[in-house]
Coordinates of N, CA and C and ligand atoms in Angstrom, one line a residue:
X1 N 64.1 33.7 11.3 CA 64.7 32.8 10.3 C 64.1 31.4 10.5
X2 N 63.5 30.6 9.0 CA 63.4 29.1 9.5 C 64.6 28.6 8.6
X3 N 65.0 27.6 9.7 CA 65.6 26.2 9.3 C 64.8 25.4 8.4
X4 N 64.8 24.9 7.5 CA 64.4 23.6 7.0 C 65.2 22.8 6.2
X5 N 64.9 22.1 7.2 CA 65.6 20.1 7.0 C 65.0 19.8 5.5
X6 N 66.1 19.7 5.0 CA 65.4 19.2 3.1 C 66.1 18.3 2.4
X7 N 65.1 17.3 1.2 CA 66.3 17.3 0.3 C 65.0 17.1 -0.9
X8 N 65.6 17.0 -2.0 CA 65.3 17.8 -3.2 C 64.3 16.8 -3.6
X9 N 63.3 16.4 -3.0 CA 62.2 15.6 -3.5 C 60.5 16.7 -3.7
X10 N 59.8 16.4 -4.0 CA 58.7 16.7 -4.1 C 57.8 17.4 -2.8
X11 N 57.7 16.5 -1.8 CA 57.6 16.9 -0.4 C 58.3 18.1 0.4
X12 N 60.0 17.9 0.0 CA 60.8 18.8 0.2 C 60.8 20.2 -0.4
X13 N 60.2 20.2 -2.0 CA 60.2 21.6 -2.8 C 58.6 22.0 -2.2
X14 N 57.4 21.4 -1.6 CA 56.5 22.2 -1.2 C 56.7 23.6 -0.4
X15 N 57.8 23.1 0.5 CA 58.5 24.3 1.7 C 59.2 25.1 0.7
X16 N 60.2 24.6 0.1 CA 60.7 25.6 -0.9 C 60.0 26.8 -1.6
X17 N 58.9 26.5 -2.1 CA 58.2 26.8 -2.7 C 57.4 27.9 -2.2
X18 N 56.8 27.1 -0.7 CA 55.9 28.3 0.0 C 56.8 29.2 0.0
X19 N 58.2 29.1 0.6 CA 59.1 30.2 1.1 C 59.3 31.1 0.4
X20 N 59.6 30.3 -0.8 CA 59.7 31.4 -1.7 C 58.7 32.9 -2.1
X21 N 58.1 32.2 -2.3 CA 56.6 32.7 -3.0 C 55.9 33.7 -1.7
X22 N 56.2 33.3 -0.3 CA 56.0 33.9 0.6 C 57.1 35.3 1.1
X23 N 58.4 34.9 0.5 CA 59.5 35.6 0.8 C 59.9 36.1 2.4
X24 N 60.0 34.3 2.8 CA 60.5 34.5 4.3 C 61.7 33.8 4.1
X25 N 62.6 34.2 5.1 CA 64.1 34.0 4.5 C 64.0 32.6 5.7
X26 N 65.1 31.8 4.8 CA 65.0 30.8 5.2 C 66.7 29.9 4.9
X27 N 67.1 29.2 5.8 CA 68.5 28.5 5.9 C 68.4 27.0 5.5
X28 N 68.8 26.5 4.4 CA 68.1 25.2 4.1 C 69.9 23.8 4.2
X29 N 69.1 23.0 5.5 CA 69.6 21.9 5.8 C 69.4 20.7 5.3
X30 N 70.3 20.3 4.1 CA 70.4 19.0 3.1 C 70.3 18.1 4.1
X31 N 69.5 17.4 4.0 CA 69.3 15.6 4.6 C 69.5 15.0 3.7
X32 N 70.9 14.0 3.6 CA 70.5 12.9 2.4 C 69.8 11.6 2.7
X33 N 68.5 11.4 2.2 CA 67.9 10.5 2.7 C 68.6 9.1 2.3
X34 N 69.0 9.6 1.3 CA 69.7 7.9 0.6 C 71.4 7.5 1.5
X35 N 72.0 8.2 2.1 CA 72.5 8.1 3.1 C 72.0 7.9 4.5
X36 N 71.0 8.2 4.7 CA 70.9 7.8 6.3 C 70.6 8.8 7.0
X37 N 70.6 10.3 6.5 CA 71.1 10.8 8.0 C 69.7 11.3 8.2
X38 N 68.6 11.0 7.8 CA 67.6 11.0 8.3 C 67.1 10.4 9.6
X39 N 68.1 9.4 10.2 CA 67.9 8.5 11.4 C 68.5 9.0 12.3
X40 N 69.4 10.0 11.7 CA 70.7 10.3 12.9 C 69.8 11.3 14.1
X41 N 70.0 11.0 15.4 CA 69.3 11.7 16.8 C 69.0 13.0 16.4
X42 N 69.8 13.8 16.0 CA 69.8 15.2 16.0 C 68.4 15.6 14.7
X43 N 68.7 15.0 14.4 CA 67.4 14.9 13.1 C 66.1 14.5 13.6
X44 N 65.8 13.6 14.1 CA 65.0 12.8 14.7 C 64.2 13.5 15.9
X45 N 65.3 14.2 16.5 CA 64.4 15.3 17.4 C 63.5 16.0 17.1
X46 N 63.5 16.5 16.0 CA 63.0 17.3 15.2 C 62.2 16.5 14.5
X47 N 62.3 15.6 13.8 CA 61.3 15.0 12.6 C 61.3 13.6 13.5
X48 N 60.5 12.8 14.4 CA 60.3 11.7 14.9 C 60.0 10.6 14.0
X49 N 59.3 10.9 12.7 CA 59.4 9.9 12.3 C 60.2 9.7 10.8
X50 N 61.6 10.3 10.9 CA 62.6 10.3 10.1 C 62.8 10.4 8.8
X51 N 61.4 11.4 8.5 CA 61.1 11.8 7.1 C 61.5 13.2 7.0
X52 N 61.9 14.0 6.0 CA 61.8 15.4 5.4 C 60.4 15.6 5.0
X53 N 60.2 16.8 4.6 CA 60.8 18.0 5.4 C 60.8 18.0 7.0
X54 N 61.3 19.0 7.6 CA 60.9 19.4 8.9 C 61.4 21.0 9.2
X55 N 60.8 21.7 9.7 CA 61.2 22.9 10.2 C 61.4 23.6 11.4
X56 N 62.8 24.2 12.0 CA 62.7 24.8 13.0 C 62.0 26.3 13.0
X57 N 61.0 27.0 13.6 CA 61.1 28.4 13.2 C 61.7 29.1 14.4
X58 N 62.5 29.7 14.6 CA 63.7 30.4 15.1 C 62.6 31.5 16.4
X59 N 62.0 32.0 15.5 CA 60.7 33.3 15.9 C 59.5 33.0 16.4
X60 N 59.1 32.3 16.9 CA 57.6 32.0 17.0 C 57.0 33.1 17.4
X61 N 55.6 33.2 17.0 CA 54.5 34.5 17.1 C 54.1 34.9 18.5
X62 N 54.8 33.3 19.4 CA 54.5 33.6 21.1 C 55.4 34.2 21.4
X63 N 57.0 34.0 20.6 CA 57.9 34.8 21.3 C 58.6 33.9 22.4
X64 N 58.2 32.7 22.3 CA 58.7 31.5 23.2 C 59.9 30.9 22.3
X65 N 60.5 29.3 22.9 CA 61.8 28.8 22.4 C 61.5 29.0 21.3
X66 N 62.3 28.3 20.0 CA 62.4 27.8 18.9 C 61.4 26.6 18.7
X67 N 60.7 26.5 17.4 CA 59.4 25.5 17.4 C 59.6 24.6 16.7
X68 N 59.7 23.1 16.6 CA 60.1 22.3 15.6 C 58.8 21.7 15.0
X69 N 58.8 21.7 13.6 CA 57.6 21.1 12.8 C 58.0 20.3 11.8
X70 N 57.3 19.0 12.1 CA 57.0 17.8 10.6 C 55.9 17.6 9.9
X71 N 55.9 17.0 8.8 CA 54.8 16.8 8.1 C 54.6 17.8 7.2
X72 N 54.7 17.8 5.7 CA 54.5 19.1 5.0 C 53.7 19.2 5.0
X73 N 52.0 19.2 5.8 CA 51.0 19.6 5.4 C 51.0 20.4 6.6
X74 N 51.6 20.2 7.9 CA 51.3 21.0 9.0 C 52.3 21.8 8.7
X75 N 53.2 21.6 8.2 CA 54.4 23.0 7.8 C 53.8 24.4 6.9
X76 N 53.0 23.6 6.1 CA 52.3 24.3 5.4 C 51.2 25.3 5.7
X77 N 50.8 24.6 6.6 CA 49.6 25.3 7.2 C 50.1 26.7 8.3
X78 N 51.3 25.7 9.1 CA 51.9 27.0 10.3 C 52.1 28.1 9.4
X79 N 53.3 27.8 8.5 CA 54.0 29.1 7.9 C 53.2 29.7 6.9
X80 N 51.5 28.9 6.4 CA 50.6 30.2 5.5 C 50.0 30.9 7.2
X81 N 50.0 30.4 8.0 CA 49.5 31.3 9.2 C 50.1 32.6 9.6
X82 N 51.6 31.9 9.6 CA 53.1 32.7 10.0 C 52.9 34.2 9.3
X83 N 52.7 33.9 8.3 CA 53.0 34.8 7.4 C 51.6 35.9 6.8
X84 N 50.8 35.0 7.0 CA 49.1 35.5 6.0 C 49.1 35.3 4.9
X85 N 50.4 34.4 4.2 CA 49.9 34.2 2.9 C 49.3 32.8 2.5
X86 N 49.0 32.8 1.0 CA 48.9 31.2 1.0 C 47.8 30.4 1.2
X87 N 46.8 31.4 2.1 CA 46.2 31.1 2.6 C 44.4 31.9 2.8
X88 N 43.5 31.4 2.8 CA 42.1 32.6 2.5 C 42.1 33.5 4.2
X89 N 41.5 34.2 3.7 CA 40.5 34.2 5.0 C 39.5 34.2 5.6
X90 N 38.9 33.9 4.2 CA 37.5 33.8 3.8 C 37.3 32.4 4.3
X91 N 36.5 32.5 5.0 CA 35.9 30.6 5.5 C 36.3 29.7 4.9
X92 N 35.0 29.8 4.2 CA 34.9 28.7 2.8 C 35.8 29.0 1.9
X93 N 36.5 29.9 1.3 CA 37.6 29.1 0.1 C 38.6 28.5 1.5
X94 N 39.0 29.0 2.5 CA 39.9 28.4 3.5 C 39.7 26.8 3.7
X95 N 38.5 27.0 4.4 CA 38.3 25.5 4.0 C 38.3 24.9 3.2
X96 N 38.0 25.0 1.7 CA 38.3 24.0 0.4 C 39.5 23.9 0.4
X97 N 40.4 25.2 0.9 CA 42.4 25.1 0.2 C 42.5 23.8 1.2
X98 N 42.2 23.9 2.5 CA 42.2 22.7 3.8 C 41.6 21.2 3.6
X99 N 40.5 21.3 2.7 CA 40.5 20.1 2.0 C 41.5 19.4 1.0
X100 N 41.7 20.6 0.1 CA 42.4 19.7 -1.0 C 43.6 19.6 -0.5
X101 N 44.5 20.2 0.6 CA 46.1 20.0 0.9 C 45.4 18.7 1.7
X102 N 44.6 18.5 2.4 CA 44.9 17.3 2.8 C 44.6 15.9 1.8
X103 N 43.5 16.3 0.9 CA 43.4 15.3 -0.5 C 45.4 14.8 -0.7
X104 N 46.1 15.7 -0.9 CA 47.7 15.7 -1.6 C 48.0 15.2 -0.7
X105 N 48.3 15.4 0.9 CA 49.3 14.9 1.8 C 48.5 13.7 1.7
X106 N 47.5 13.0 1.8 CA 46.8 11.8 2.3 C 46.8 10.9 1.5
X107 N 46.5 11.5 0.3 CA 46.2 10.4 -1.2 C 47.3 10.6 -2.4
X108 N 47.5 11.7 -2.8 CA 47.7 12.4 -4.3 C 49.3 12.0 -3.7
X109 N 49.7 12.5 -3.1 CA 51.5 12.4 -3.0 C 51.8 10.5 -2.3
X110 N 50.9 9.9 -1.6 CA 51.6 8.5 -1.0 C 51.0 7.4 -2.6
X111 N 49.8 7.4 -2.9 CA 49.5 6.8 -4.0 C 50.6 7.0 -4.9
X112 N 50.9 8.3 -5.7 CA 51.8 8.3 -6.3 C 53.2 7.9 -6.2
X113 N 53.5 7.8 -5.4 CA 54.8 7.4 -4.3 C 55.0 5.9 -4.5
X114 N 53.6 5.6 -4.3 CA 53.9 3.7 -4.6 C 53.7 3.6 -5.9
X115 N 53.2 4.1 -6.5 CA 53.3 3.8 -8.2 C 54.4 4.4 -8.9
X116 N 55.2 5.4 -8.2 CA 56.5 5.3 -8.7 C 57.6 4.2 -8.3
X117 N 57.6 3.8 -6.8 CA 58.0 2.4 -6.4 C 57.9 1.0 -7.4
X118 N 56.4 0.8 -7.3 CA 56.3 -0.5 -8.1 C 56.7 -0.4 -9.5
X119 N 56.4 0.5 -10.3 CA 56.4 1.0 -11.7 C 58.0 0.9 -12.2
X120 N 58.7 1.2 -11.0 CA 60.6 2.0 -11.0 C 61.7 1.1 -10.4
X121 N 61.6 1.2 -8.9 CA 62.0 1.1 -8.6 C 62.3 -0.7 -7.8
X122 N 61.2 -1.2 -7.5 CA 61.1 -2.6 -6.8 C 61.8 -3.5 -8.3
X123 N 62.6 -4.5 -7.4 CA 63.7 -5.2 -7.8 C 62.4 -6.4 -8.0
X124 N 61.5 -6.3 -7.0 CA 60.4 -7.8 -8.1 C 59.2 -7.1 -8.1
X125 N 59.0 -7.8 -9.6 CA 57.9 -7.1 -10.6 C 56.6 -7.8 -10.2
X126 N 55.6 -6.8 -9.1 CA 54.7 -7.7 -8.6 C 53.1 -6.8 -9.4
X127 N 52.8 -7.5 -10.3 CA 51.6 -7.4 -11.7 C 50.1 -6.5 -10.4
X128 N 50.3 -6.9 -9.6 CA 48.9 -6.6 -8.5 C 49.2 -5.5 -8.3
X129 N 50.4 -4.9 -7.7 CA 50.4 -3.7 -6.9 C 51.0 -2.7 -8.0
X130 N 51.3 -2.7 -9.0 CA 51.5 -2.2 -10.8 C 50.1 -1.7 -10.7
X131 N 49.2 -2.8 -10.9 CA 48.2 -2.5 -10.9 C 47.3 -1.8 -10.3
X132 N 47.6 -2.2 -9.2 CA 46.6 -0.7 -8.2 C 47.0 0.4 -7.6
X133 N 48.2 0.7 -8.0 CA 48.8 1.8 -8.2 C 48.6 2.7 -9.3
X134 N 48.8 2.1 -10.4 CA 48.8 2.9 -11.9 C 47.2 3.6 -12.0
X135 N 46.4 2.4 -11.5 CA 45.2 2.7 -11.8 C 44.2 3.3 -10.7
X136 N 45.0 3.4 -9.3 CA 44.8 4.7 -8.4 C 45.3 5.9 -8.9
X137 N 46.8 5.9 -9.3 CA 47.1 7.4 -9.6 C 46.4 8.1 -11.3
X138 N 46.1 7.6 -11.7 CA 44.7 7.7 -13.1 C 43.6 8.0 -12.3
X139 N 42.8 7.8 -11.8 CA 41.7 7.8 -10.6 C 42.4 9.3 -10.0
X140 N 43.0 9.5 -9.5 CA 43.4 10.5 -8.7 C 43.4 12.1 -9.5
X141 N 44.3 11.7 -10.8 CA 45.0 12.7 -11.8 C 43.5 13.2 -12.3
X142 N 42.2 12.0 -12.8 CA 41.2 12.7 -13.1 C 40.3 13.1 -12.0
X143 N 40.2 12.9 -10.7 CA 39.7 13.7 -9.7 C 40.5 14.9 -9.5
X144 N 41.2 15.6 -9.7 CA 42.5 16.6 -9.9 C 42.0 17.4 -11.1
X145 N 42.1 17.0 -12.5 CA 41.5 17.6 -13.2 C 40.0 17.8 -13.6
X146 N 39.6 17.0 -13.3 CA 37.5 17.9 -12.7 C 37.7 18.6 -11.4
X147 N 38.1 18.7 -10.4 CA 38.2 20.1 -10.0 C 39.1 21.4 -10.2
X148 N 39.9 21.2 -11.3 CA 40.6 22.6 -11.7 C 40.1 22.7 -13.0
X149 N 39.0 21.7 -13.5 CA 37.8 22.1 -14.9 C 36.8 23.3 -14.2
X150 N 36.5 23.3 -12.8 CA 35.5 23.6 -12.1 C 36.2 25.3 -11.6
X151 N 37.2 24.7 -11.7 CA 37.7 26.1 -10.4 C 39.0 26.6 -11.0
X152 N 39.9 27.8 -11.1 CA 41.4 28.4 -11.4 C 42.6 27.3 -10.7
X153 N 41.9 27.3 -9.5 CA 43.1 26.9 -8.5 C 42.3 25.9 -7.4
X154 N 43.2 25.1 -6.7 CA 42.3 24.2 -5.6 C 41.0 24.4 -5.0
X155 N 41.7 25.6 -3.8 CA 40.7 26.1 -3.1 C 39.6 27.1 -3.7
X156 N 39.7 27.4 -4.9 CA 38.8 28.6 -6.0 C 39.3 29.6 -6.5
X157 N 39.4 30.9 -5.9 CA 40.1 31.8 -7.0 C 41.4 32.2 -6.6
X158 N 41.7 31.2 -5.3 CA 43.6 32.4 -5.0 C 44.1 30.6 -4.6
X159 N 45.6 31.0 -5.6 CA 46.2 30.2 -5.4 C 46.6 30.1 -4.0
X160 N 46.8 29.0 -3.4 CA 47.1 28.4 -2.1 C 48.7 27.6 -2.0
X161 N 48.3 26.9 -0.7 CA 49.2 25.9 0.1 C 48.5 24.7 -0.8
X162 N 47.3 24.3 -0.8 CA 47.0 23.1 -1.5 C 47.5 23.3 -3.0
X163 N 47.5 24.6 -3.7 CA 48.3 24.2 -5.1 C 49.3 23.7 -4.9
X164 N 50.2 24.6 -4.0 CA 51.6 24.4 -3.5 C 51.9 22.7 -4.0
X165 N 51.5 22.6 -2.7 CA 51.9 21.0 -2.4 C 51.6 20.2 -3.4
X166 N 50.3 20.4 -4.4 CA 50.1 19.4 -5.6 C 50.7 19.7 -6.6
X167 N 51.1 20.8 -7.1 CA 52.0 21.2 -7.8 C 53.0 20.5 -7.8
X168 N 53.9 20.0 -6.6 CA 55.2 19.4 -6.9 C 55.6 18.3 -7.4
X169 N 54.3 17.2 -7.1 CA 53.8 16.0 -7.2 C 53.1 16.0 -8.9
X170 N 52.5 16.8 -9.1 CA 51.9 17.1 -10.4 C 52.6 17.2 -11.7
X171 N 53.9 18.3 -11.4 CA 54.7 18.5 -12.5 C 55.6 17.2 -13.1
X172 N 55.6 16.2 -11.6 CA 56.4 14.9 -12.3 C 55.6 13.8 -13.6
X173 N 54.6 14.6 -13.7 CA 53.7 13.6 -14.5 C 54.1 13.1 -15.3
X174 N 54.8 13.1 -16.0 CA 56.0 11.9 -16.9 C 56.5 10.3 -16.0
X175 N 56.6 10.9 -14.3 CA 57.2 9.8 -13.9 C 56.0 9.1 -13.4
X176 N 54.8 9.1 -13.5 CA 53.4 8.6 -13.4 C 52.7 8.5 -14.2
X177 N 53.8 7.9 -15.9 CA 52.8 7.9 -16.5 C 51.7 8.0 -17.2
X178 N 51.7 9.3 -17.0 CA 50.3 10.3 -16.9 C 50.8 10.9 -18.4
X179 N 49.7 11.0 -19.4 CA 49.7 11.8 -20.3 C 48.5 13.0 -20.4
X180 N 49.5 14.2 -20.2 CA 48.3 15.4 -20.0 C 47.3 15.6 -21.1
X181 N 47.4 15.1 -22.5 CA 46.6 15.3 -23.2 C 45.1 14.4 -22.6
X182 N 45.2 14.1 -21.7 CA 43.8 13.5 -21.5 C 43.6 14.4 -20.1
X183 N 44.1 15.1 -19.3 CA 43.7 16.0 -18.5 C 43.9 17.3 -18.8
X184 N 43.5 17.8 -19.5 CA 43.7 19.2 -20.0 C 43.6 20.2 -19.0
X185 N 42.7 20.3 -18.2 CA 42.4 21.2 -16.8 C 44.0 21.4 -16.3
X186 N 44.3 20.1 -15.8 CA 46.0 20.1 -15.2 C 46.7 20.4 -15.9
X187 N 46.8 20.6 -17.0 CA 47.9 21.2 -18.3 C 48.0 22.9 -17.9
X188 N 46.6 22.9 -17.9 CA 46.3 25.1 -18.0 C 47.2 25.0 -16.6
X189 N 46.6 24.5 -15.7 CA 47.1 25.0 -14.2 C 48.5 25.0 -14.2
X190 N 48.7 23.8 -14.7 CA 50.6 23.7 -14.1 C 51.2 24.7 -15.5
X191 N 51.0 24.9 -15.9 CA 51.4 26.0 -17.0 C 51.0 27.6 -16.5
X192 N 50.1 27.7 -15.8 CA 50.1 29.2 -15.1 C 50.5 29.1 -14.0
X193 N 51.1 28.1 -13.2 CA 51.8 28.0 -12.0 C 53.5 27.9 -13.0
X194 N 53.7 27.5 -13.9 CA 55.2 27.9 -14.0 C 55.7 28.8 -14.2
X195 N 54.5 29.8 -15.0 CA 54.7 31.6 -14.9 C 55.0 32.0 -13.7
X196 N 54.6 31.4 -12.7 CA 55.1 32.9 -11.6 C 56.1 32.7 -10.9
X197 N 56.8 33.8 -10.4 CA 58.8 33.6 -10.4 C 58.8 33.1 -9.5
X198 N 58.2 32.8 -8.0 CA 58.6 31.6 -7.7 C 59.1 30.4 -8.1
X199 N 58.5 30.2 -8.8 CA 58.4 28.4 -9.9 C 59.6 28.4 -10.8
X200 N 59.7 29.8 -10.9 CA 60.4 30.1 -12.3 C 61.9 30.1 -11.4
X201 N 61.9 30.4 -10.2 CA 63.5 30.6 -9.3 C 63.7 29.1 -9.2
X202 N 63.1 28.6 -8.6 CA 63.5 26.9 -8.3 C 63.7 25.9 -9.3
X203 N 62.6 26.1 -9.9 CA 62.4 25.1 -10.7 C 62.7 25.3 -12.5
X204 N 62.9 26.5 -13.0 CA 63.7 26.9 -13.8 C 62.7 26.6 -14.9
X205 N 61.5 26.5 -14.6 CA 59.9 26.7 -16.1 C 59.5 27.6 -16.1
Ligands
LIG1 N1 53.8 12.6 5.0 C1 55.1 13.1 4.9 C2 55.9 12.4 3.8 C3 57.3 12.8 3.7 C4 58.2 11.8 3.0 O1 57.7 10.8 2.4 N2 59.5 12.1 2.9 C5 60.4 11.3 2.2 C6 61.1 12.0 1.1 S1 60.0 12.6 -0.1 C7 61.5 10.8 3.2 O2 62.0 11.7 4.0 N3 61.9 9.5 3.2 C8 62.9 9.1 4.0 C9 62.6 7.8 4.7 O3 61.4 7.3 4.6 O4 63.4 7.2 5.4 C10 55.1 14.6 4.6 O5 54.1 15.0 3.9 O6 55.9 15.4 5.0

């Protein structure tokens, strides 16, 4: 059984998501980030640097304690291991899915993040960081869609962990105002990722 520490953000539905889609059972622990209790010790042991997701896995493959993991891209990576899915095992498409999940955790999910900030949320309206935000996450959305012009899915022909995780961040495209008619590639994809019942359990597309 895994634990995972969640709460209903983007980051947080990547784990969701794999789990689902992977069909490993799993116990899911609400963090409310907007309360705090992401700071509280017991949390923190687990996630050191006081972000969701995080996961305990109960089982490890050594058969040793219980194993605690942060960072949705290393979560992602353990449990396509854990499991065999999710994941190639063919070198090279492995390696591309391994490129592009780290493209999402590194660029595609924190850029966007601040351009939802400056754009939303910040109480002063600062014209600079509007600006290189809006026009990083444009920059990003069409490096995103020239490679799903090029390829089905991230890593090539089997959906992955790097869909996974862009996917989550992708579907908010309304809240980064992003208009899909100018990325059409990204339209097909997130439209055949809402077909399959994973997407369709969670997320209700
Ligand atoms: N790089 C981290 C980012 C995780 C992240 O930004 N989590 C946010 C919610 S989406 C969070 O927990 N924020 C609470 C805080 O910063 O105090 C990952 O990919 O797991």
């Amino acid at each position: 059984m895994i634990d995972l520490y969640y709460a209903d953000t983007p980051n947080g539905q990547k784990i969701t998501l794999f789990l689902e889609e992977a069909g490993l059972p799993y116990q899911l622990h609400r963090i409310d980030i907007s309360k705090g209790d992401q700071f509280k010790p017991e949390f923190l042991a687990i996630s050191p640097n006081n972000k969701i997701p995080a996961i305990v896995d109960n089982s490890p493959a050594d058969g040793g304690e219980p194993l605690s993991i942060f960072e949705s891209g290393a979560i992602l990576i353990y449990l396509a291991e854990k499991s065999g899915k999710l994941i190639s095992q063919n070198l090279r498409e492995k390696t591309t899915q391994l490129q592009w999940l780290f493209w999402q955790v590194g660029g595609f999910g924190p850029m966007l993040g601040q351009n939802h900030h400056f754009t939303r949320y910040a109480t002063e309206k600062v014209p600079y960081a509007i600006k290189r935000y809006t026009e990083e996450t444009q920059r990003l959305y069409s490096v995103l869609n020239k490679r799903l012009a090029q390829s089905p899915y991230l890593g090539g022909q089997e959906y992955s962990i790097a869909d996974i995780a862009t996917y989550t961040w992708a579907r908010l495209h309304d809240h980064h105002n992003i208009d899909l008619a100018n990325y059409p590639a990204i339209e097909k994809w997130l439209n055949k990722i809402n077909q399959r019942p994973a997407t369709k359990k969670l997320f209700g597309e």
